[in-house]
Short mmCIF file of C-alpha atoms in Angstrom, two decimals:
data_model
loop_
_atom_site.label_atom_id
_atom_site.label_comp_id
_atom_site.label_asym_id
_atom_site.label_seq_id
_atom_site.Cartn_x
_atom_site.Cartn_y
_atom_site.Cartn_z
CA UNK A 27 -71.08 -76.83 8.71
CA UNK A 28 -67.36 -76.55 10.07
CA UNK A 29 -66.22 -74.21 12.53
CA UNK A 30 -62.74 -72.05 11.41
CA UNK A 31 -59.43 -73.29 12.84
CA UNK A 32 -57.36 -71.71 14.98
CA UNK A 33 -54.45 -69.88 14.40
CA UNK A 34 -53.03 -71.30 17.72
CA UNK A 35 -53.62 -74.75 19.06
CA UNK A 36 -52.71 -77.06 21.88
CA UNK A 37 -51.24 -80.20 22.10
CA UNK A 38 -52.65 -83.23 24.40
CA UNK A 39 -50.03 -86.54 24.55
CA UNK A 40 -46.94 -86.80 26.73
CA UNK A 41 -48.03 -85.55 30.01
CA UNK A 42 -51.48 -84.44 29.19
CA UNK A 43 -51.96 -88.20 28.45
CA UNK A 44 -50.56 -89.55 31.70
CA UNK A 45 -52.77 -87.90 34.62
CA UNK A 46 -52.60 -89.39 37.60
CA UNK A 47 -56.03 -91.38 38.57
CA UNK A 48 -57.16 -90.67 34.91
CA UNK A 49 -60.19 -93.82 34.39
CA UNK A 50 -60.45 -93.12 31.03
CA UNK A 51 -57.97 -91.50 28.49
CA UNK A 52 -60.95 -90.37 25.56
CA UNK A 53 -63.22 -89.45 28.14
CA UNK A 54 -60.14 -87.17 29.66
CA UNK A 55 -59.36 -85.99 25.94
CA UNK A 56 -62.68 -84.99 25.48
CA UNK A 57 -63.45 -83.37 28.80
CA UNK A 58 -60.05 -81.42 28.16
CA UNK A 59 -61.52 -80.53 24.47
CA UNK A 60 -64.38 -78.91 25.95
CA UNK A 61 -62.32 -77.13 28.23
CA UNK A 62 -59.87 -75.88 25.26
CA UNK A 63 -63.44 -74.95 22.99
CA UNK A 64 -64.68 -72.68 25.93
CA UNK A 65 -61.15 -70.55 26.33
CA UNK A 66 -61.43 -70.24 22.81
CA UNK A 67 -58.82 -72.69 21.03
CA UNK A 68 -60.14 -74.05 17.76
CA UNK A 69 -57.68 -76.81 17.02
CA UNK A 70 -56.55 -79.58 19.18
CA UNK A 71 -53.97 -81.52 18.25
CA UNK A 72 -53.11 -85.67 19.36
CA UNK A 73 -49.55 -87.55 19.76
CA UNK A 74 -49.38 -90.78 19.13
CA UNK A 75 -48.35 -93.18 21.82
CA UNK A 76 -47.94 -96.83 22.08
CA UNK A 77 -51.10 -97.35 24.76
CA UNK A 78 -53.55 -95.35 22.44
CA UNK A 79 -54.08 -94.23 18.49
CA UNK A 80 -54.08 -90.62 17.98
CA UNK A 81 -56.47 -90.88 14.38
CA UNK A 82 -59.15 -92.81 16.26
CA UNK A 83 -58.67 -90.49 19.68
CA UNK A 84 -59.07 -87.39 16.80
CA UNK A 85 -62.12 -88.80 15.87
CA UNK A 86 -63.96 -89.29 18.70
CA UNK A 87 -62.81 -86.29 20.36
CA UNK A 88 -63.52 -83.82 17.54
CA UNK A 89 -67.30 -85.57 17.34
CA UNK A 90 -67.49 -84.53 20.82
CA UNK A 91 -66.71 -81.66 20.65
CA UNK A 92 -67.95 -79.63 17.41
CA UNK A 93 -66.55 -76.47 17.85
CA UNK A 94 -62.89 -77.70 17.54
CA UNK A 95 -60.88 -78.91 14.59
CA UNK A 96 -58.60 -82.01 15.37
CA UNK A 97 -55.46 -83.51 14.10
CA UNK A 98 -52.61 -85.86 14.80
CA UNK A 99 -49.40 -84.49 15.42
CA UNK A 100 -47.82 -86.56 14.35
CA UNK A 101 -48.62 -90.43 13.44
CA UNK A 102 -45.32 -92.38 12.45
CA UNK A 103 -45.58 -94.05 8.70
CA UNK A 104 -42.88 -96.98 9.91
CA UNK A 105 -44.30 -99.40 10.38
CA UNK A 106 -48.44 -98.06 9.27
CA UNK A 107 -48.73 -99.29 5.24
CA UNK A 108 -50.38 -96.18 3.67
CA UNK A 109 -53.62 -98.32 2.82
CA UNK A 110 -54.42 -98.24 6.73
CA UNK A 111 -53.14 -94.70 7.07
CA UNK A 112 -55.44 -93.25 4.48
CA UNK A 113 -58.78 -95.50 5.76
CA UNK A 114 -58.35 -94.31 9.52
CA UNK A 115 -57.92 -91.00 8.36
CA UNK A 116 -60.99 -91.19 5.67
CA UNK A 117 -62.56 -92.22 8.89
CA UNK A 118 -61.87 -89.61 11.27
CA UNK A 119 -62.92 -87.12 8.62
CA UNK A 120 -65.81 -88.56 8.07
CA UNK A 121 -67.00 -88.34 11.97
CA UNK A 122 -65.89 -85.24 12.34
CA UNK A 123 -67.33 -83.48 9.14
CA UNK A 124 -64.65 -82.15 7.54
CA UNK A 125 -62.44 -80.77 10.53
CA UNK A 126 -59.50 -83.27 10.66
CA UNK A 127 -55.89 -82.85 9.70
CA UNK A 128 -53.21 -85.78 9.12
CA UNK A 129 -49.76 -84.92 10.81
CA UNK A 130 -47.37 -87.73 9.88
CA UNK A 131 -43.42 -87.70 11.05
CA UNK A 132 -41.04 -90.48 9.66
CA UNK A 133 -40.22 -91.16 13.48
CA UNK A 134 -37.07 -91.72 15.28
CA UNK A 135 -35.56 -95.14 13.75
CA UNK A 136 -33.48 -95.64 16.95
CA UNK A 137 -36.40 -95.49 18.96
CA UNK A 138 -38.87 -97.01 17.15
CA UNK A 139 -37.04 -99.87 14.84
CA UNK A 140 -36.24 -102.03 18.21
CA UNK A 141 -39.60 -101.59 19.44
CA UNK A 142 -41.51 -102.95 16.13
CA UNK A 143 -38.45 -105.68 15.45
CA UNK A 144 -38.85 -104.76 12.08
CA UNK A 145 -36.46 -103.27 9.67
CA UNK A 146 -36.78 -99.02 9.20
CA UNK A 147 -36.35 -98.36 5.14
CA UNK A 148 -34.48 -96.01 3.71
CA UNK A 149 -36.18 -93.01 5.48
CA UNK A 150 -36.27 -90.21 2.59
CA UNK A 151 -37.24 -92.71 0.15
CA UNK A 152 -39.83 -94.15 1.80
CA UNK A 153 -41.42 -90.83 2.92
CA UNK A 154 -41.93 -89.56 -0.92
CA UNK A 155 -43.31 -93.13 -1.98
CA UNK A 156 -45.52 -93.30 1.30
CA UNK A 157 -46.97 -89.93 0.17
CA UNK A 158 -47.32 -91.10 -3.28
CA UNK A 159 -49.26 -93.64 -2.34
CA UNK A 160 -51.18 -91.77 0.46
CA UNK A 161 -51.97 -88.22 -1.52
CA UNK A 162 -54.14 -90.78 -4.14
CA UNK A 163 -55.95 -93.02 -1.60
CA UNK A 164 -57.06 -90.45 0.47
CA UNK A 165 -58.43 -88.98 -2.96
CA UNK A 166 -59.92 -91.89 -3.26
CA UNK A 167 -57.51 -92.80 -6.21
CA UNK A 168 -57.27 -96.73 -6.08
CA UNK A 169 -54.30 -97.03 -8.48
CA UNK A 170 -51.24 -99.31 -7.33
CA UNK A 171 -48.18 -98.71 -6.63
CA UNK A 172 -45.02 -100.55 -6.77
CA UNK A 173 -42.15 -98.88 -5.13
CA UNK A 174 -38.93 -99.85 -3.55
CA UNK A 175 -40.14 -99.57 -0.31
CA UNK A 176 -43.91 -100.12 -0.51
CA UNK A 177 -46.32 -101.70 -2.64
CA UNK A 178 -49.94 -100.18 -2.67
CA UNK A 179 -52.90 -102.84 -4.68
CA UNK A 180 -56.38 -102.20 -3.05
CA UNK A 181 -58.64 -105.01 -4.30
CA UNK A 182 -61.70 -102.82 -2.98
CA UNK A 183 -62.88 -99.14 -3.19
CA UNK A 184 -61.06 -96.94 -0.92
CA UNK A 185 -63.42 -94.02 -1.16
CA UNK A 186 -65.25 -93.21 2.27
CA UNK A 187 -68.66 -91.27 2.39
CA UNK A 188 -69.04 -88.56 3.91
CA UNK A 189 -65.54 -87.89 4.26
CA UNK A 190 -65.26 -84.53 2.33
CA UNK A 191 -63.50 -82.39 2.49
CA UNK A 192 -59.94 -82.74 1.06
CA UNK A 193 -58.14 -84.21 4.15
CA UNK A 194 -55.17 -81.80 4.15
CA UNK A 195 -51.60 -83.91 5.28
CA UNK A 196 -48.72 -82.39 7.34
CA UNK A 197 -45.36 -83.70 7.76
CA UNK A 198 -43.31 -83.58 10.43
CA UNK A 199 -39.53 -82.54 8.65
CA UNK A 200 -37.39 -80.13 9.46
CA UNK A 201 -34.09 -81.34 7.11
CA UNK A 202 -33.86 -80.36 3.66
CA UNK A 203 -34.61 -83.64 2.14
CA UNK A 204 -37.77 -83.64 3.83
CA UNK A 205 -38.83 -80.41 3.78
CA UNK A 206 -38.18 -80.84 -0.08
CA UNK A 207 -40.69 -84.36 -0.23
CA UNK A 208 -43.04 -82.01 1.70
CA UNK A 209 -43.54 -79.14 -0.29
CA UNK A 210 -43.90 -81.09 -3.43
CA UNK A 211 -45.92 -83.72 -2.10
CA UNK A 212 -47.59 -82.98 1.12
CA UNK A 213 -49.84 -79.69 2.65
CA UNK A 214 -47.21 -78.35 4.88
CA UNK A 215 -44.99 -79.19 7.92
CA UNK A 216 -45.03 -79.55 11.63
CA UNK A 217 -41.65 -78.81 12.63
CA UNK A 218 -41.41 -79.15 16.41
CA UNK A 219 -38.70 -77.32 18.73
CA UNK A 220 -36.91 -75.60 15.81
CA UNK A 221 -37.22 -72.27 16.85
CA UNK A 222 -37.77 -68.67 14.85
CA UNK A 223 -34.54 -68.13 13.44
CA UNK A 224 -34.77 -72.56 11.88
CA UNK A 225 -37.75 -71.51 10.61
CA UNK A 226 -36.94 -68.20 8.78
CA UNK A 227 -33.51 -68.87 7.60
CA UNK A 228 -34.09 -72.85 7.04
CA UNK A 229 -37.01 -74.31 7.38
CA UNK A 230 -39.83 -72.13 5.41
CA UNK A 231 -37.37 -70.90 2.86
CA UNK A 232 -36.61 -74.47 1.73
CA UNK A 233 -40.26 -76.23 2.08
CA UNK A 234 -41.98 -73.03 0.32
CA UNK A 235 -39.32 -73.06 -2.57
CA UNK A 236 -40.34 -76.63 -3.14
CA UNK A 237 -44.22 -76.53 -3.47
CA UNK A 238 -43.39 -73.49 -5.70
CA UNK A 239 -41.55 -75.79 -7.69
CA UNK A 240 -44.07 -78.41 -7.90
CA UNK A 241 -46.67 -76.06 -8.76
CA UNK A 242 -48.32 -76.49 -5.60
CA UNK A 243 -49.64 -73.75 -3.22
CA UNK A 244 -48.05 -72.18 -0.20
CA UNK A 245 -47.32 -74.37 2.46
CA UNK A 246 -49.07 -74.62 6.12
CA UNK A 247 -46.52 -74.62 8.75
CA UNK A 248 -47.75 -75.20 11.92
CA UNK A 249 -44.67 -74.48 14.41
CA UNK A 250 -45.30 -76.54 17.53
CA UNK A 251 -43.90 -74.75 20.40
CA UNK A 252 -43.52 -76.33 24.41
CA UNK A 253 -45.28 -72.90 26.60
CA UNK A 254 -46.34 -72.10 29.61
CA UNK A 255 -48.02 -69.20 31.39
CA UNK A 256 -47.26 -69.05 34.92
CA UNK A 257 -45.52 -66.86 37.70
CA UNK A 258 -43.46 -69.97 38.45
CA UNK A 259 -40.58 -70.08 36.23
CA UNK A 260 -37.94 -71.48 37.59
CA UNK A 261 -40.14 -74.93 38.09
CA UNK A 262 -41.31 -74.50 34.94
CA UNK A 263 -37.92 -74.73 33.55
CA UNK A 264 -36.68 -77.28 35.64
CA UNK A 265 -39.79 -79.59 34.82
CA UNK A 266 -39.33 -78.78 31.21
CA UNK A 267 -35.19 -80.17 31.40
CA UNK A 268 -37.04 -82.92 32.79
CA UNK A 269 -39.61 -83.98 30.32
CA UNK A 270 -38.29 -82.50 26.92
CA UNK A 271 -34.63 -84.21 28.04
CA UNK A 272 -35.56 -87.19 25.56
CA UNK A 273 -35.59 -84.87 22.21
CA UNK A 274 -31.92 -83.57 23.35
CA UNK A 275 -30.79 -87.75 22.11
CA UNK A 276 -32.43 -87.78 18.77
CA UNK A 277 -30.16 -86.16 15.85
CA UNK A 278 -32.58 -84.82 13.91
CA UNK A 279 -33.77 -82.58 16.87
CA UNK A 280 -30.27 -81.72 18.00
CA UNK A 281 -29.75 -80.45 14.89
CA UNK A 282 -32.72 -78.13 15.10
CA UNK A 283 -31.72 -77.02 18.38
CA UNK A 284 -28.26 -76.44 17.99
CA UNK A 285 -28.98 -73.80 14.56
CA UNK A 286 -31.45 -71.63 17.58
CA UNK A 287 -28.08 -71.69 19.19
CA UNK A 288 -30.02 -73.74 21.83
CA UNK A 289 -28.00 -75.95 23.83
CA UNK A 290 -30.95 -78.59 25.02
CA UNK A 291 -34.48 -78.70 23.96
CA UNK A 292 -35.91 -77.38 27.24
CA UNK A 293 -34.01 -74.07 26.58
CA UNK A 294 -36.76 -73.44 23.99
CA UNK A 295 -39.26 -73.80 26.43
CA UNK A 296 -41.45 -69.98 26.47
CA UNK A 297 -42.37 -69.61 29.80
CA UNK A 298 -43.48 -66.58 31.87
CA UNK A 299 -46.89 -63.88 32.23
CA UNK A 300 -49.14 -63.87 29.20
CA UNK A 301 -47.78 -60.97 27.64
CA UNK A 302 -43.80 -62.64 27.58
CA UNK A 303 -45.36 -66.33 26.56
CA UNK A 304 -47.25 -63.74 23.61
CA UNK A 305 -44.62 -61.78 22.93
CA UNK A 306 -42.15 -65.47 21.88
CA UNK A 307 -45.33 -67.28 20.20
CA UNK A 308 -45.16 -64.00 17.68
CA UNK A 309 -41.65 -64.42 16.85
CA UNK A 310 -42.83 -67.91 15.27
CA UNK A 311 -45.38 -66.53 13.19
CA UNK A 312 -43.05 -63.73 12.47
CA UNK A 313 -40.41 -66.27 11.02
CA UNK A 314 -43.07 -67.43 8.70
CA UNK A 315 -45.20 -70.33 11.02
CA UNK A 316 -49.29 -70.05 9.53
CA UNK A 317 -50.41 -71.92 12.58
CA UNK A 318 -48.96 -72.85 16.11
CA UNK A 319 -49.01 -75.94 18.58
CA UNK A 320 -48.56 -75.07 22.02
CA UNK A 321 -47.39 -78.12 23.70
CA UNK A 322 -46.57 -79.08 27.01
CA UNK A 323 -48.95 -76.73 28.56
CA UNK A 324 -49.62 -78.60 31.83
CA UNK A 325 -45.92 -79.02 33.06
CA UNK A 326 -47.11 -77.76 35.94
CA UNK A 327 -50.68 -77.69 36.73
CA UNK A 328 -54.12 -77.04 36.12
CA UNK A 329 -54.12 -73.61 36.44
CA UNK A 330 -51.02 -72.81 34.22
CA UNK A 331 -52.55 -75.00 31.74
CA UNK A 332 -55.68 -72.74 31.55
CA UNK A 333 -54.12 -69.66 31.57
CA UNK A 334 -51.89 -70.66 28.61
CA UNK A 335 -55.07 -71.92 26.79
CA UNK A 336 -56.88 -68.96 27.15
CA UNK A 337 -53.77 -67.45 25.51
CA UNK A 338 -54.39 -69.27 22.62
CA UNK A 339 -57.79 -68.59 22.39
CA UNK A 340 -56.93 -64.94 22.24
CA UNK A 341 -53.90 -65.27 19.75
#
């Protein structure tokens, strides 16, 4: 049996994944897990770095900890061939029984095309044929493929046991080309720092039209959203120019910013008491969000960090 997900969930990468004097990063993740279960949150969610891999971190987090579901948000496809993709996330399923999500993003080709030294395809293309191929495999569908971009031929089954139920799969867009490969061909989106009015006027009216079209069902969208509780805003804010300073060089995420009428990611930082952190988290799911990611919860500190999770358990 599966425990519910939460409507709101937390986040752990960037700086929950770089703790001073940490020993042991899945031991941390799954102390922090237990921590998140007993202030109520039901869904954790994983970034993927370069020093760990969010699927397998999921995995053994979520089989830690049974009360909470578990996903990646979000795993880049380039360079992962969907084969891979689909068996770690069979996998993960499989160990947790039945409570694991698969966020994917296309990633940022400036950042990640020098670091792989391998050539980024044509990036809408190659996220509808990735899903084409993904969607069926996870299915356990073992057809090939042969795209432009990819080329799927298992030569063995690709059907895990025990890895029921349906693994539902996220993706990380927030243009229209994207959104419109998501709603036909994915569960839903995780748009991250495009605020309430990108999501009501852009992002939900554009991914919901398309899974309409496609004859598919409503689409999740799980909004993730940088928030802190705390009495100390001002260093809140000024550790939040700090660490969310990267997004402000990536185009995709200026974009999003720049339609809030934002001028740098940090600006959509919700920071504050409980009731002003609650009152901007409803705006979201106002604008049409099903689920939430609070991320960047521990900007400051411990304490912060639980007082925004027991937020989200309440919410």
């Amino acid at each position: 049996m599966t425990t519910a997900a939460g409507r709101t969930g937390v986040f752990f990468g960037g700086t929950s994944a770089a703790e001073p004097g940490m020993a042991n990063l899945v031991d941390r993740a799954a102390e922090l897990a237990h921590e998140a279960a007993a202030a109520g949150v039901r869904t954790m969610w994983f970034g993927q770095g370069l020093d760990y891999d969010a699927v397998q971190l999921a995995a053994l987090v979520g089989r830690a900890e049974p009360r909470i579901h578990v996903g990646t948000a979000v795993v880049p496809m380039y360079p992962r061939h969907p084969l891979l993709v689909a068996a770690a996330a069979k996998t993960a399923q499989a160990a947790t029984g039945g409570r694991f999500r698969l966020g994917l993003g296309l990633g940022a080709r400036t950042a990640l095309e020098p670091v792989f030294g391998l050539p980024y395809p044509p990036q809408i293309q190659h996220l509808r044929e990735h899903l084409a191929v993904l969607r069926p495999l996870l299915d356990g569908d073992d057809a090939p493929f042969e795209g432009d971009t990819l080329a799927s031929r298992p030569i063995t089954p690709t059907s895990v046991a025990g890895a029921a139920p349906r693994i539902p799969v996220l993706v990380a867009a927030m243009g229209p080309r994207a959104l419109a490969a998501a709603g036909e061909l994915a569960d839903g989106t995780m748009p991250f720092l495009a605020g309430p009015r990108t999501l009501a006027e852009r992002i939900v009216p554009a991914i919901t039209e398309a899974a309409a079209a496609a004859g598919r069902p409503a689409p999740r969208i799980v909004a993730g959203v940088p928030a802190v509780v705390t009495d100390d805003v001002a260093a809140a804010r000024t550790r939040a120019a700090e660490v969310l300073g990267f997004y402000d060089g990536i185009p995709s995420y200026r974009n999003v910013i720049a339609a809030e009428g934002k001028a740098s990611a940090a600006d959509l930082l919700l920071t504050g008491d409980e009731d002003t952190v609650a009152a901007g988290l409803r705006r979201y799911l106002d604008a049409g969000a099903t689920e939430l990611m609070l991320t960047h919860t521990d900007l400051l500190d411990a304490d912060s960090r639980a007082r925004t999770w027991a937020l989200a358990g309440r919410l």
